[in-house]
XYZ file of C-alpha atoms in Angstrom:
757
model
C 108.652 99.523 103.611
C 111.000 96.843 105.081
C 114.209 97.778 106.807
C 116.070 94.593 105.703
C 119.194 94.689 103.553
C 118.265 95.706 100.045
C 118.908 93.527 96.983
C 121.938 94.621 94.986
C 121.225 95.290 91.383
C 123.884 95.754 88.689
C 122.140 97.090 85.472
C 125.369 97.021 83.570
C 125.637 93.217 83.836
C 122.765 92.752 81.454
C 125.057 93.870 78.640
C 128.202 92.309 80.017
C 129.798 89.392 78.225
C 132.333 86.714 79.200
C 134.335 84.599 76.803
C 133.782 81.093 77.736
C 137.178 79.330 78.192
C 137.033 75.691 77.335
C 139.363 73.741 79.735
C 140.283 70.460 78.146
C 139.859 67.313 80.147
C 137.636 68.527 83.007
C 134.511 66.586 82.205
C 136.468 63.574 81.004
C 138.359 63.576 84.332
C 135.128 63.669 86.373
C 133.571 60.897 84.230
C 136.713 58.700 85.102
C 135.944 59.016 88.881
C 134.167 56.287 90.691
C 130.284 56.657 90.853
C 130.212 59.523 88.313
C 126.798 60.335 86.970
C 125.027 63.643 86.018
C 123.002 64.908 88.886
C 119.263 65.417 88.454
C 117.602 68.508 87.111
C 114.204 68.539 88.810
C 111.392 70.678 87.323
C 109.058 72.635 89.759
C 105.986 73.465 87.681
C 103.894 74.557 90.696
C 106.445 76.976 91.753
C 106.813 78.312 88.191
C 103.060 78.982 88.128
C 103.145 80.639 91.486
C 105.947 83.021 90.497
C 104.564 83.589 86.991
C 107.498 82.282 84.959
C 107.780 79.627 82.132
C 109.833 77.112 84.085
C 111.861 76.535 87.183
C 114.396 73.680 87.595
C 116.459 72.594 90.485
C 119.997 71.173 89.838
C 120.081 68.690 92.744
C 123.574 68.201 94.004
C 122.628 66.125 96.989
C 124.573 63.189 95.776
C 127.720 63.898 93.620
C 130.160 61.171 93.356
C 128.789 59.579 96.465
C 129.221 62.813 98.528
C 126.319 65.148 99.598
C 127.442 68.271 97.893
C 128.750 69.771 94.625
C 132.187 70.643 96.144
C 133.821 67.427 94.985
C 133.745 68.776 91.342
C 135.968 71.611 92.154
C 138.013 69.939 94.902
C 138.815 66.755 92.801
C 140.067 68.796 89.762
C 141.948 71.266 92.050
C 143.590 68.412 93.963
C 144.482 66.470 90.728
C 146.041 69.544 89.163
C 147.966 70.529 92.311
C 149.283 67.116 92.984
C 150.360 66.641 89.308
C 152.121 69.939 89.261
C 153.884 69.068 92.502
C 155.078 65.905 90.826
C 156.023 67.548 87.613
C 153.325 65.858 85.624
C 151.132 67.605 83.074
C 147.587 67.047 84.157
C 146.072 68.269 80.987
C 147.729 65.536 79.001
C 147.052 61.857 78.820
C 147.972 61.117 82.483
C 145.329 59.403 84.503
C 144.285 59.678 88.219
C 145.725 56.282 88.791
C 149.111 57.330 87.504
C 149.141 60.470 89.556
C 148.096 58.407 92.691
C 150.899 55.938 92.118
C 153.506 58.717 91.925
C 151.951 60.625 94.782
C 152.212 57.629 97.184
C 155.974 57.455 96.576
C 156.240 60.936 98.307
C 155.176 62.427 101.554
C 152.473 64.816 100.395
C 149.721 66.139 102.658
C 146.694 67.929 101.217
C 145.775 70.902 103.509
C 142.545 72.907 103.555
C 140.168 74.984 105.651
C 136.403 74.377 105.507
C 132.985 74.903 107.073
C 132.075 71.326 105.857
C 131.717 70.085 102.410
C 134.877 71.406 100.704
C 136.980 69.808 103.390
C 135.260 66.560 103.159
C 135.757 66.612 99.394
C 139.526 67.330 99.739
C 139.717 64.418 102.314
C 137.898 62.179 99.800
C 140.407 62.967 97.132
C 143.391 62.417 99.453
C 141.931 59.018 100.294
C 141.382 58.306 96.532
C 145.027 59.355 95.920
C 146.376 57.390 98.796
C 147.887 60.307 100.592
C 147.171 62.220 103.844
C 144.869 65.234 104.429
C 144.856 67.851 107.205
C 141.650 69.858 107.467
C 141.111 72.976 109.666
C 137.600 73.868 110.745
C 136.287 76.886 112.622
C 135.290 76.276 116.281
C 131.539 76.585 115.473
C 131.630 73.669 113.038
C 129.176 71.039 114.360
C 130.572 67.686 115.539
C 128.695 65.736 112.869
C 130.368 67.722 110.129
C 133.770 67.137 111.665
C 132.976 63.421 111.964
C 132.136 63.189 108.293
C 135.486 64.810 107.291
C 137.376 62.462 109.705
C 135.450 59.368 108.184
C 137.276 60.058 104.974
C 140.581 59.563 106.730
C 141.573 63.179 107.343
C 143.094 64.773 110.477
C 140.834 67.426 111.686
C 141.984 70.497 113.705
C 139.592 72.941 115.328
C 140.432 76.656 115.044
C 139.385 79.083 117.660
C 137.946 81.568 115.230
C 135.811 81.829 112.126
C 136.271 80.534 108.525
C 138.837 83.305 107.673
C 140.902 82.338 110.703
C 140.800 78.705 109.623
C 142.035 79.672 106.142
C 144.952 81.456 107.729
C 145.820 78.387 109.921
C 145.674 76.193 106.811
C 147.874 78.577 104.861
C 150.408 78.573 107.785
C 150.410 74.798 108.010
C 150.879 74.361 104.147
C 154.063 76.434 104.145
C 155.782 73.186 104.952
C 157.579 71.546 101.915
C 155.438 68.408 102.103
C 152.050 70.175 102.258
C 149.794 71.402 99.391
C 147.175 74.019 100.180
C 143.853 73.158 98.360
C 141.750 76.199 99.026
C 138.869 77.778 96.982
C 139.782 81.139 98.416
C 142.300 83.092 96.347
C 144.536 85.602 97.866
C 147.828 87.435 96.750
C 150.321 84.702 95.729
C 147.713 81.996 95.861
C 145.667 81.939 92.718
C 146.262 78.766 90.672
C 144.477 76.223 92.861
C 141.279 78.321 93.343
C 141.186 78.842 89.546
C 141.421 75.133 89.007
C 138.653 74.563 91.470
C 136.446 77.013 89.496
C 137.279 75.063 86.358
C 135.976 71.946 88.075
C 132.576 73.311 88.388
C 132.270 73.595 84.513
C 131.006 70.027 84.635
C 127.932 70.990 86.532
C 127.267 73.958 84.096
C 127.596 71.630 81.090
C 125.218 69.136 82.607
C 122.658 71.669 83.438
C 122.814 73.198 79.976
C 122.196 69.845 78.387
C 119.390 68.902 80.742
C 117.436 72.131 80.177
C 117.705 71.783 76.394
C 116.090 68.330 76.746
C 112.970 70.203 77.719
C 113.360 72.333 74.548
C 114.178 75.377 76.652
C 117.157 77.557 77.356
C 118.087 79.098 80.683
C 117.485 82.776 81.104
C 118.382 82.991 84.786
C 120.659 80.881 87.096
C 120.657 81.378 90.823
C 123.866 80.411 92.635
C 124.850 80.329 96.356
C 127.953 82.260 97.243
C 130.646 81.469 99.886
C 133.996 82.650 98.787
C 132.711 82.848 95.348
C 134.279 80.020 93.453
C 130.973 78.340 92.292
C 129.606 81.807 91.511
C 132.652 82.566 89.483
C 132.141 79.388 87.402
C 128.418 80.345 86.946
C 129.035 83.914 85.754
C 131.761 82.799 83.280
C 129.355 80.066 81.933
C 126.182 82.244 81.929
C 127.677 85.390 80.530
C 129.029 83.628 77.527
C 125.395 83.004 76.525
C 123.364 86.108 77.893
C 121.961 84.311 80.863
C 121.369 86.456 83.961
C 122.907 85.481 87.212
C 121.568 86.033 90.811
C 123.885 85.388 93.686
C 122.660 84.568 97.159
C 124.398 84.838 100.532
C 123.404 84.480 104.193
C 122.521 87.693 105.977
C 125.249 86.778 108.441
C 127.986 86.548 105.873
C 127.358 89.018 103.057
C 130.946 89.391 101.810
C 129.940 89.704 98.134
C 127.089 92.181 98.448
C 129.206 94.352 100.932
C 132.004 94.269 98.297
C 129.678 95.087 95.421
C 128.263 98.116 97.319
C 131.768 99.249 98.320
C 133.091 98.840 94.816
C 136.051 96.906 96.123
C 136.636 93.656 98.021
C 135.944 94.003 101.782
C 135.938 91.611 104.574
C 132.906 91.271 106.810
C 132.509 89.728 110.247
C 130.484 86.621 110.056
C 128.111 85.070 112.654
C 126.971 81.508 112.856
C 124.487 80.295 110.327
C 122.885 76.991 109.335
C 124.220 77.719 105.789
C 127.690 76.630 106.983
C 129.200 76.252 103.517
C 128.382 79.864 102.732
C 129.676 81.445 105.945
C 132.628 83.196 104.484
C 133.844 86.702 105.256
C 136.079 87.386 102.204
C 135.472 86.955 98.468
C 138.095 85.036 96.623
C 140.466 87.485 94.851
C 140.404 85.677 91.503
C 136.603 85.611 91.468
C 136.028 89.203 92.498
C 136.665 91.097 89.160
C 134.283 88.865 87.226
C 131.723 88.793 89.935
C 131.722 92.526 90.239
C 131.260 92.915 86.497
C 128.862 90.010 85.678
C 126.511 89.337 88.604
C 123.168 90.823 87.857
C 121.660 90.800 91.367
C 122.878 89.753 94.747
C 120.364 88.747 97.407
C 120.990 87.929 101.080
C 118.530 85.651 103.039
C 118.005 84.690 106.562
C 118.373 81.233 107.970
C 114.627 81.003 108.389
C 114.139 81.655 104.810
C 116.665 78.971 103.859
C 114.904 76.526 106.208
C 111.471 77.171 104.693
C 112.984 76.661 101.232
C 114.484 73.322 102.435
C 110.983 72.216 103.673
C 109.476 73.075 100.334
C 112.024 71.262 98.182
C 112.046 68.158 100.492
C 108.167 68.135 100.032
C 108.944 67.850 96.235
C 111.389 65.016 96.897
C 114.450 67.139 96.458
C 116.661 66.273 99.475
C 118.518 69.406 100.080
C 120.291 70.979 103.082
C 120.297 74.768 103.959
C 122.762 75.830 101.399
C 120.841 73.822 98.904
C 117.671 75.769 99.771
C 119.290 79.185 99.497
C 118.714 79.499 95.860
C 114.910 78.949 96.185
C 114.782 81.455 99.047
C 116.543 83.977 96.769
C 114.185 83.549 93.812
C 111.234 83.958 96.198
C 112.590 87.200 97.470
C 113.396 88.508 93.871
C 109.839 87.629 92.814
C 108.415 89.574 95.767
C 110.626 92.648 95.854
C 111.936 93.154 92.199
C 109.441 91.185 90.055
C 110.676 93.091 86.989
C 113.730 90.786 86.909
C 111.333 87.855 85.963
C 108.692 87.527 83.185
C 106.373 84.888 81.763
C 109.205 83.602 79.506
C 111.765 83.218 82.202
C 113.420 79.852 82.579
C 115.195 79.680 85.930
C 117.774 77.162 87.204
C 118.324 76.960 90.954
C 121.609 75.449 92.105
C 120.883 73.299 95.118
C 124.435 72.730 96.279
C 124.226 70.271 99.149
C 122.060 67.270 100.381
C 119.829 67.001 103.389
C 121.568 67.137 106.814
C 120.772 67.835 110.364
C 120.814 71.485 111.505
C 119.515 73.519 114.397
C 116.127 74.818 113.749
C 116.494 78.662 113.123
C 114.265 81.406 114.441
C 112.541 83.911 112.246
C 114.266 87.309 112.372
C 111.796 89.130 110.106
C 109.634 90.575 112.933
C 109.843 94.331 113.140
C 106.585 95.256 114.878
C 107.078 95.717 118.657
C 104.504 93.080 119.521
C 105.765 90.410 117.100
C 109.278 91.079 118.321
C 108.381 90.846 121.930
C 106.828 87.439 121.301
C 109.905 86.338 119.459
C 112.308 87.391 122.244
C 110.145 86.055 125.007
C 110.236 82.552 123.431
C 113.973 82.385 123.814
C 115.202 81.260 127.308
C 117.700 83.754 128.524
C 117.335 83.185 132.305
C 120.305 84.480 134.209
C 122.775 81.623 135.096
C 124.196 83.434 138.193
C 121.173 84.820 139.811
C 119.439 81.869 141.490
C 119.842 78.283 142.662
C 118.377 77.148 139.402
C 120.802 77.047 136.445
C 119.813 79.582 133.809
C 120.319 79.304 130.146
C 122.261 82.495 129.819
C 122.259 85.117 127.025
C 124.079 83.420 124.160
C 121.008 82.285 122.268
C 119.200 85.598 122.457
C 122.347 87.578 121.663
C 122.792 85.460 118.529
C 119.223 86.149 117.592
C 119.673 89.832 117.991
C 122.974 89.789 116.066
C 121.242 87.957 113.223
C 118.329 90.427 113.494
C 120.675 93.333 112.936
C 122.488 91.486 110.089
C 119.214 90.813 108.280
C 118.677 94.663 108.179
C 122.364 95.448 107.318
C 122.594 97.375 110.671
C 126.049 97.761 111.997
C 126.495 95.633 115.073
C 129.184 94.592 117.553
C 129.309 91.719 120.026
C 130.937 92.470 123.489
C 131.759 89.490 125.555
C 134.453 89.859 128.249
C 133.082 86.946 130.145
C 132.506 83.765 128.052
C 128.826 83.003 127.704
C 127.620 86.478 128.782
C 127.479 88.464 125.510
C 125.956 91.738 124.817
C 125.209 93.099 121.419
C 125.391 96.769 120.193
C 123.456 97.851 117.126
C 124.089 101.281 115.640
C 122.441 103.345 112.885
C 124.852 106.049 112.006
C 123.512 109.563 111.832
C 123.778 111.806 108.789
C 125.213 114.951 110.502
C 126.160 116.467 113.799
C 123.154 115.772 115.907
C 123.121 114.230 119.287
C 123.436 110.525 119.870
C 120.841 108.513 121.839
C 121.300 105.032 123.277
C 118.553 102.547 124.194
C 119.921 100.286 126.905
C 117.819 97.057 127.465
C 118.833 93.867 129.204
C 118.381 90.530 127.600
C 118.529 88.301 130.734
C 115.501 87.385 132.907
C 115.061 85.907 136.268
C 114.598 82.228 136.642
C 111.891 80.518 134.613
C 111.633 77.875 137.480
C 109.708 80.320 139.565
C 107.020 80.586 136.944
C 103.674 79.070 137.497
C 104.136 75.285 136.879
C 100.853 75.111 134.939
C 101.886 77.806 132.444
C 104.581 77.973 129.743
C 107.077 80.627 130.721
C 108.434 80.898 127.131
C 105.096 80.895 125.318
C 105.213 84.476 124.108
C 101.560 84.012 123.356
C 98.894 86.642 122.945
C 95.998 86.689 125.396
C 93.711 88.791 127.544
C 94.373 90.041 131.051
C 92.112 92.458 132.859
C 90.484 93.504 129.707
C 93.730 94.221 127.920
C 95.458 92.285 125.099
C 98.859 91.199 126.425
C 101.904 89.091 125.557
C 102.569 86.443 128.152
C 105.926 84.971 129.290
C 108.948 85.440 131.455
C 110.734 88.618 130.507
C 107.970 89.910 128.303
C 107.626 92.963 130.673
C 111.050 92.749 132.343
C 112.297 93.831 129.773
C 112.036 92.219 126.378
C 109.081 94.269 125.595
C 110.841 97.584 126.160
C 113.884 96.353 124.234
C 111.568 95.119 121.389
C 110.051 98.550 121.192
C 113.545 100.138 120.867
C 114.604 97.664 118.178
C 111.351 98.228 116.262
C 111.882 101.974 116.503
C 115.319 101.443 114.898
C 113.803 99.328 112.218
C 111.167 101.963 111.454
C 113.678 104.698 111.164
C 115.929 102.701 108.958
C 113.043 101.686 106.776
C 112.045 105.355 106.260
C 115.309 105.920 104.415
C 115.936 109.171 106.346
C 118.360 108.768 109.246
C 118.430 111.455 111.925
C 121.541 113.626 112.258
C 122.806 111.845 115.422
C 123.632 108.190 115.979
C 121.013 105.764 117.291
C 122.407 102.970 119.438
C 120.507 99.969 120.854
C 122.532 98.095 123.493
C 121.144 94.671 124.279
C 123.015 93.933 127.489
C 123.500 90.807 129.656
C 123.217 90.199 133.378
C 121.317 93.260 134.579
C 119.401 90.989 136.896
C 122.511 90.161 138.821
C 125.823 92.047 138.422
C 125.179 94.222 135.262
C 128.076 92.645 133.510
C 126.754 93.697 130.136
C 126.381 97.415 130.759
C 129.719 97.489 132.591
C 131.273 95.602 129.454
C 129.985 98.105 126.863
C 131.073 101.068 128.988
C 134.522 99.594 129.371
C 134.574 99.058 125.662
C 134.113 102.720 125.178
C 130.510 102.954 124.063
C 128.950 106.348 124.866
C 126.058 108.571 123.836
C 124.774 112.016 124.605
C 121.910 110.563 126.459
C 120.103 107.187 127.000
C 116.738 105.588 127.491
C 116.412 102.525 129.651
C 113.114 100.953 128.588
C 112.436 99.184 131.845
C 108.675 98.882 132.680
C 107.428 102.206 134.085
C 103.786 102.048 132.876
C 104.655 104.869 130.462
C 105.862 107.301 132.993
C 109.228 109.089 132.534
C 111.450 108.181 135.373
C 114.397 110.581 136.111
C 115.706 109.044 139.306
C 116.042 105.801 141.268
C 117.728 104.739 144.390
C 121.007 102.863 144.543
C 121.869 99.986 146.873
C 124.733 98.888 149.098
C 125.040 95.517 150.671
C 127.103 95.285 153.789
C 128.149 92.232 155.761
C 128.966 92.548 159.522
C 130.462 89.661 161.594
C 129.410 89.695 165.209
C 131.932 87.538 167.113
C 131.290 85.248 170.050
C 133.211 82.400 171.644
C 132.415 78.875 170.573
C 131.851 76.419 173.406
C 129.798 73.451 174.457
C 126.171 74.376 175.362
C 126.878 72.923 178.887
C 129.662 75.315 179.713
C 128.299 78.882 179.751
C 131.273 80.274 181.387
C 133.395 79.494 178.473
C 131.017 80.512 175.642
C 129.871 83.825 174.303
C 126.605 83.647 172.134
C 127.331 85.582 168.913
C 123.664 85.512 167.897
C 122.492 87.033 171.193
C 125.304 89.628 170.820
C 124.011 90.443 167.347
C 120.741 91.423 169.006
C 122.451 94.517 170.351
C 123.522 95.546 166.896
C 120.038 94.906 165.487
C 118.456 97.104 168.109
C 120.883 99.778 167.264
C 120.064 99.541 163.547
C 116.408 100.198 164.411
C 117.501 103.726 165.544
C 119.629 104.359 162.374
C 118.669 107.735 160.929
C 118.299 107.669 157.165
C 118.634 110.780 154.981
C 115.763 112.125 152.744
C 116.101 113.207 149.080
C 113.850 115.868 147.614
C 112.978 113.503 144.669
C 113.573 110.000 145.899
C 112.275 110.429 149.410
C 113.731 108.707 152.388
C 116.550 106.171 152.064
C 115.679 102.688 153.376
C 117.569 99.827 155.059
C 116.784 96.359 156.105
C 118.510 93.273 157.426
C 118.153 90.750 154.562
C 120.136 87.786 155.822
C 121.396 86.421 159.138
C 123.651 83.271 159.406
C 125.100 81.929 162.686
C 125.580 78.829 164.670
C 126.493 75.236 163.982
C 124.166 73.141 166.159
C 121.786 73.709 169.023
C 124.071 72.353 171.633
C 127.009 74.820 170.940
C 127.518 78.478 171.541
C 127.824 80.090 168.198
C 131.188 81.737 167.617
C 130.095 84.079 164.678
C 126.955 85.589 163.527
C 126.955 87.289 160.044
C 124.379 89.951 159.174
C 123.787 91.223 155.664
C 122.127 94.609 155.438
C 120.799 96.237 152.432
C 120.731 100.031 152.102
C 118.557 101.521 149.363
C 120.517 104.744 148.914
C 119.936 108.311 147.815
C 122.659 110.445 146.250
C 123.972 111.869 149.550
C 124.972 108.302 150.694
C 128.211 106.631 149.708
C 129.841 103.408 150.638
C 132.287 105.238 152.866
C 129.535 107.086 154.767
C 127.556 103.961 155.335
C 130.621 102.038 156.462
C 131.595 104.926 158.795
C 128.120 104.986 160.355
C 128.084 101.272 160.955
C 131.620 101.297 162.379
C 130.719 104.128 164.833
C 127.593 102.149 165.891
C 129.624 99.045 166.584
C 132.269 100.970 168.496
C 129.626 102.480 170.694
C 128.185 99.056 171.527
C 131.609 97.661 172.198
C 132.274 100.520 174.737
C 129.144 99.588 176.615
C 129.755 95.770 176.595
C 133.447 94.616 176.620
C 132.317 91.137 175.458
C 130.903 92.664 172.213
C 133.382 91.782 169.385
C 133.120 92.342 165.690
C 134.898 92.300 162.346
C 135.206 95.422 160.323
C 132.019 95.879 158.189
C 132.528 95.139 154.436
C 130.697 96.070 151.281
C 129.765 92.972 149.170
C 127.815 94.792 146.434
C 127.184 98.384 145.630
C 125.255 100.165 142.901
C 124.918 104.000 142.602
C 121.731 105.938 142.619
C 120.543 107.960 139.623
C 119.123 111.349 139.507
C 118.850 113.959 136.576
C 117.200 117.271 136.466
C 113.571 117.278 135.240
C 114.568 120.089 132.920
C 117.217 118.232 131.076
C 116.565 118.405 127.299
C 116.041 114.636 127.101
C 113.267 114.815 129.692
C 111.666 117.759 127.984
C 111.815 116.166 124.635
C 110.321 112.936 126.004
C 107.414 114.838 127.560
C 106.679 116.613 124.324
C 106.907 113.483 122.318
C 104.749 111.368 124.635
C 101.769 113.676 124.865
C 100.331 113.092 121.354
C 101.039 109.246 121.628
C 99.367 108.947 124.979
C 96.665 111.438 124.438
C 97.682 113.228 127.803
C 100.791 114.591 129.420
C 103.049 111.899 130.836
C 104.022 111.864 134.480
C 107.665 112.433 135.478
C 108.461 110.320 138.498
C 111.169 108.431 140.391
C 111.041 104.700 140.634
C 111.742 102.283 143.544
C 113.724 99.733 141.606
C 117.497 99.851 140.594
C 118.581 99.582 136.905
C 121.471 100.146 134.657
C 120.481 103.786 134.184
C 122.725 104.519 137.265
C 125.798 103.021 135.533
C 125.146 105.054 132.467
C 124.671 108.239 134.497
C 127.925 107.495 136.386
C 129.656 107.243 133.038
C 128.465 110.694 132.077
C 125.398 109.631 129.972
C 122.263 111.339 131.257
C 119.433 108.650 131.343
C 115.686 108.351 131.823
C 113.779 105.149 132.458
C 110.790 104.827 130.144
C 109.030 101.635 129.226
C 105.758 99.703 128.785
C 102.957 98.662 131.144
C 102.160 95.167 132.458
C 102.409 93.107 135.584
C 104.097 90.078 137.031
C 107.729 91.046 137.280
C 109.685 88.165 138.886
C 106.452 86.510 139.821
C 104.462 83.389 138.780
C 102.978 84.918 135.694
C 104.225 87.885 133.711
C 102.734 89.847 130.928
C 103.169 93.147 128.975
C 100.315 95.115 127.450
C 100.075 95.120 123.652
C 98.803 98.697 123.393
C 101.622 99.938 125.614
C 104.211 98.178 123.375
C 102.758 99.982 120.276
C 102.803 103.267 122.121
C 106.390 102.715 123.135
C 107.552 102.044 119.583
C 105.767 105.181 118.298
C 107.163 107.269 121.150
C 110.672 105.983 120.674
C 110.631 106.822 116.936
C 109.414 110.388 117.703
C 111.755 110.839 120.561
C 114.746 109.601 118.572
C 114.109 111.831 115.667
C 113.450 114.889 117.952
C 116.539 114.360 120.103
C 118.948 113.126 117.577
C 118.182 115.940 115.165
C 118.981 118.517 117.689
C 122.547 119.812 118.122
C 122.644 121.518 121.462
C 123.727 119.273 124.315
C 123.037 120.453 127.849
């Protein structure tokens, strides 16, 4: 059973009916426009055979009135009606486009709209045809080529720092001016006429499709329509339900505003994330479309960008030149055939609306993987090297965060993006519990160390399967540290969701940025208020349950000399030689011992001093790293070093220094081995491993310490492998599978309990 967002089915729609309202003049108006011709209806007999239906046709809207999308049908009629009304002319009478244009040019009208692409270009096209100005607002994620196409029609283009809904608001604000007309296909309170006219404009496409299907001596039994704000879908249901034709609506996983509203029984706004289906990337259903869509849509399907891309490739192989929105309908009917085949039969005649022509887009990644091994491969193939960690510029976490967001959206899992520092995002996914159980967080970092340090003869982003030391493994930078552990946590979440039975407590998966450097991601999610009763950090522990790890403190100490020419020893004091006294004293430093973590450690990691051989150095700076146990604090370490420096200065009056300073500090982590989370993990691991797991401390630092400091008891538990931060890295396949199974059992056992200790 898949964990993905289910298909919405409305059984009442099969018996629902819509009175088809004939709007006079719409098709005549379109036929009067330059380059008008009916768009092709292309049969796909091989696909029909594959899906077991009588016929499948594609209504190819890749060239409509010289533009690469259907939008011009609605935009042209909406613009014509809006401008005519503004001029006081009856557009449904005998007035022509040329007459309206002539009158409009005597005024100072600007057509205003918001768009993800094709609607804005269509409005700009009409403004040029009418000889008036156009102002188009686009979301910040709109690609440059789309903005250029809109501008090529003569429109002014403004970029909005937000999504489509924000762009609509900006356009609405701009259109409040007396000389501006808002041409938007999204209806809202007080703005309903123009969206209704845009819907009317799509009747031409419906009429063409009906005539073209009848030429094959067939009648349409199902029509599949893409959904953005819902204007086209509104026209489709009004047409189809006047003749007992079923309607399937399709949306991106990343912008499921219609399916979310259908499930809620009322219009709701959803947060959207970037998609290659730009024209469908809308967060709110049009208010005028909603009542009919709620009543008349038979099924609503969401699809991934990858599914749309695959559909585009198939249609282009059949000489149908579509873009991602155009491929959406095919992706939807494939999903219907696979998951709810009862909606189709051998007599079904299906029309797929392919709403846009071929265009460039970024090749998407497949978000369907749910198995921990497949998902580890997918995550490893994304370059997420930390951009602030090393001298080599890293790619950062933006791409992998977007993938995880889309992975959550594909499964209708609640998710939130946390990004206090631009370009360093973290993503939180949460499966809400059904009762009063305990909450459990899996915290895994999505950044890696540099890929430039990987073996130059190997692909650091391969994510490939292979053999190492007799074990099947996944290769690639970050496969072990720690995309494998994060993948196991995500897979466990998907497994639990697919089961249909959520535990009593919440399950949280935090995919955090920057752990390899400054832990910006975990600090961000804690600052944002995310908490749980306990946490698992799936760093690689070879399957052991780690309850403790050391912290670290970096301290800089300046030893001061007197700069002078090398030939003048009476004037100079050598800071590097003076630093030797301090280094000898550090050798005698007594370090505390912890009963679990053992002895704290210390080393001098960096030394910097001098300008050139012929000068006495005026300063020597030492950086000392302390690997700390819980008894140590920044204050105690600074006090010890200050005391040491003071002692040396008393013995040698020439010994000078600056006050020691902490440049970075991370706490240690230590929890009782009898904590309920530890006990539960031991019990759950034994049947998975076939033996009792070891409970240990680990030498490395990780974000478990920040979680513990915030009051979230945390263990470190992750897969086996080798090559962390080295020239070749891998994670063991069997260990990933064990982690997924263990995380499922641990989550259910812990989250279904109610007593917190």
